[in-house]
Short mmCIF file of C-alpha atoms in Angstrom, two decimals:
data_model
loop_
_atom_site.label_atom_id
_atom_site.label_comp_id
_atom_site.label_asym_id
_atom_site.label_seq_id
_atom_site.Cartn_x
_atom_site.Cartn_y
_atom_site.Cartn_z
CA MET A 1089 -5.93 6.52 31.73
CA ASP A 1090 -2.65 4.59 31.65
CA TRP A 1091 -4.38 1.69 29.85
CA LEU A 1092 -5.72 4.07 27.22
CA ILE A 1093 -2.27 5.47 26.49
CA SER A 1094 -0.20 2.29 26.74
CA ASP A 1095 -2.64 -0.23 25.23
CA GLY A 1096 -5.60 1.53 23.61
CA LEU A 1097 -3.78 4.21 21.65
CA PRO A 1098 -1.36 1.84 19.86
CA VAL A 1099 -4.26 -0.41 18.82
CA LEU A 1100 -6.24 2.60 17.63
CA ALA A 1101 -3.23 3.79 15.62
CA ARG A 1102 -2.94 0.35 13.98
CA VAL A 1103 -6.66 0.42 13.14
CA PHE A 1104 -6.27 3.82 11.48
CA ILE A 1105 -3.18 2.73 9.53
CA VAL A 1106 -4.95 -0.27 7.98
CA TRP A 1107 -8.66 0.53 7.87
CA ILE A 1108 -8.60 1.59 4.23
CA PHE A 1109 -7.70 -1.94 3.10
CA PRO A 1110 -10.88 -3.89 4.00
CA PHE A 1111 -12.89 -1.16 2.25
CA SER A 1112 -10.57 -1.38 -0.75
CA PHE A 1113 -11.10 -5.16 -0.77
CA LEU A 1114 -14.86 -4.65 -0.74
CA ASP A 1115 -14.60 -2.09 -3.55
CA LYS A 1116 -12.69 -4.63 -5.65
CA VAL A 1117 -15.42 -7.22 -5.05
CA ILE A 1118 -18.23 -4.82 -5.94
CA ASN A 1119 -16.41 -3.19 -8.87
CA TRP A 1120 -14.47 -6.19 -10.16
CA SER A 1121 -14.31 -5.08 -13.80
CA SER A 1122 -12.99 -1.63 -12.88
CA ALA A 1123 -10.44 -3.14 -10.51
CA LEU A 1124 -9.34 -5.61 -13.16
CA LYS A 1125 -8.95 -2.79 -15.66
CA GLN A 1126 -6.63 -0.99 -13.23
CA ALA A 1127 -4.69 -4.20 -12.50
CA ARG A 1128 -4.10 -4.64 -16.22
CA SER A 1129 -3.06 -1.00 -16.68
CA GLY A 1130 0.35 -1.40 -15.06
CA ILE A 1131 3.58 -2.91 -16.36
CA LEU A 1132 3.11 -6.14 -14.42
CA PRO A 1133 1.59 -9.12 -16.27
CA GLY A 1134 -1.22 -11.30 -14.94
CA GLY A 1135 -3.95 -8.80 -14.09
CA PRO A 1136 -6.52 -11.25 -12.66
CA VAL A 1137 -3.93 -13.10 -10.57
CA LEU A 1138 -2.48 -9.81 -9.29
CA LEU A 1139 -5.95 -8.61 -8.41
CA VAL A 1140 -6.78 -11.73 -6.40
CA LEU A 1141 -3.40 -11.53 -4.60
CA ALA A 1142 -4.05 -7.86 -3.83
CA MET A 1143 -7.48 -8.73 -2.44
CA ILE A 1144 -6.04 -11.47 -0.23
CA CYS A 1145 -3.41 -9.04 1.05
CA GLU A 1146 -6.02 -6.37 1.77
CA LEU A 1147 -8.27 -8.83 3.59
CA VAL A 1148 -5.76 -10.85 5.61
CA THR A 1149 -3.03 -8.44 6.73
CA PRO A 1150 -5.13 -5.72 8.47
CA PRO A 1151 -6.61 -7.97 11.18
CA LEU A 1152 -3.21 -9.56 11.79
CA ILE A 1153 -1.71 -6.09 12.30
CA VAL A 1154 -4.51 -4.86 14.57
CA LEU A 1155 -4.59 -8.05 16.65
CA GLY A 1156 -0.79 -8.31 16.89
CA ILE A 1157 -0.65 -11.77 15.28
CA TYR A 1158 2.45 -11.99 13.07
CA ASP A 1159 2.04 -8.24 12.83
CA GLY A 1160 5.61 -7.53 11.74
CA ILE A 1161 5.40 -9.95 8.83
CA ALA A 1162 1.91 -8.71 7.91
CA ALA A 1163 3.12 -5.09 8.00
CA PHE A 1164 6.11 -6.02 5.82
CA VAL A 1165 3.83 -7.65 3.23
CA LEU A 1166 1.36 -4.76 3.29
CA ALA A 1167 4.16 -2.16 3.07
CA GLY A 1168 5.55 -3.97 0.04
CA TYR A 1169 2.09 -4.02 -1.50
CA CYS A 1170 1.68 -0.26 -0.91
CA ALA A 1171 5.13 0.52 -2.34
CA VAL A 1172 4.63 -1.62 -5.45
CA THR A 1173 1.13 -0.31 -6.14
CA GLY A 1174 2.33 3.25 -5.61
CA LEU A 1175 5.20 2.86 -8.06
CA VAL A 1176 3.33 0.80 -10.66
CA TYR A 1177 -0.18 2.25 -10.63
CA HIS A 1178 0.40 5.83 -9.47
CA ALA A 1179 3.49 6.83 -11.48
CA PHE A 1180 2.45 10.48 -11.65
CA TRP A 1181 5.82 11.52 -13.12
CA THR A 1182 4.99 9.73 -16.39
CA TYR A 1183 2.20 12.21 -17.21
CA PRO A 1184 2.88 15.54 -18.92
CA ARG A 1185 2.43 18.57 -16.64
CA PHE A 1186 1.40 16.28 -13.76
CA TRP A 1187 1.23 19.21 -11.31
CA SER A 1188 -1.58 20.79 -13.31
CA PRO A 1189 -5.04 19.96 -11.92
CA GLN A 1190 -6.14 19.40 -15.53
CA SER A 1191 -3.52 16.66 -16.01
CA GLU A 1192 -4.54 13.01 -15.91
CA GLY A 1193 -1.55 12.46 -13.63
CA TYR A 1194 -2.61 14.98 -10.99
CA PRO A 1195 -4.71 12.61 -8.82
CA HIS A 1196 -1.92 10.04 -8.97
CA ILE A 1197 0.39 12.43 -7.10
CA TRP A 1198 -1.75 12.22 -3.99
CA ASP A 1199 -2.39 8.49 -4.29
CA PHE A 1200 1.37 7.91 -4.60
CA PHE A 1201 2.14 9.98 -1.49
CA LYS A 1202 -0.68 8.35 0.50
CA ASN A 1203 0.71 4.93 -0.37
CA PHE A 1204 4.13 5.89 0.92
CA GLY A 1205 2.61 7.53 4.00
CA LEU A 1206 1.07 4.13 4.73
CA VAL A 1207 4.48 2.50 4.15
CA GLY A 1208 5.87 4.79 6.86
CA GLY A 1209 3.16 3.79 9.32
CA LEU A 1210 3.70 0.13 8.51
CA ILE A 1211 7.44 0.51 9.09
CA LEU A 1212 6.55 1.76 12.59
CA VAL A 1213 4.44 -1.36 13.09
CA MET A 1214 7.37 -3.51 11.94
CA TYR A 1215 9.67 -1.68 14.36
CA THR A 1216 7.37 -1.78 17.40
CA SER A 1217 6.62 -5.47 16.83
CA GLY A 1218 10.34 -6.27 16.95
CA PHE A 1219 10.31 -7.56 13.37
CA ILE A 1220 13.02 -5.20 12.12
CA LEU A 1221 15.37 -6.02 15.02
CA ASP A 1222 14.72 -9.76 14.61
CA VAL A 1223 15.50 -9.61 10.88
CA GLY A 1224 18.62 -7.55 11.61
CA ARG A 1225 19.83 -10.15 14.13
CA MET A 1226 19.11 -12.96 11.66
CA ILE A 1227 21.07 -11.19 8.92
CA GLY A 1228 23.92 -10.59 11.39
CA ARG A 1229 24.07 -14.28 12.27
CA LEU A 1230 24.02 -15.34 8.63
CA SER A 1231 26.71 -12.88 7.60
CA GLY A 1232 29.08 -13.28 10.43
#
């Protein structure tokens, strides 16, 4: 039982935090034109390049996080990806009456909050991996 709590549960939590991303990658492969349309819908230029970078991020970072290989860096990259996509592609506040279920912005509310929920989980991965403390020490050495 100790193994389950000390080793199994943290790995299971990491799996649950990142398991949406390989499926999202697969969806982008299968529905390329739809994914490209969404990539071009934001304020950032370079839709096809952004889409390929997003797919690489969604494919590479989850196994690194689950396996504990450069997991802090991978979680940092994936958290940045979630934050940027939440702000750029799920800007619910730009739609009129976004709280109304009839509004085009309504589904974006929940996608935005899910993205930032994932950011929170990824921050925990960064913390438990020691990444945040290591970066803090590095900044301390550089500044003082």
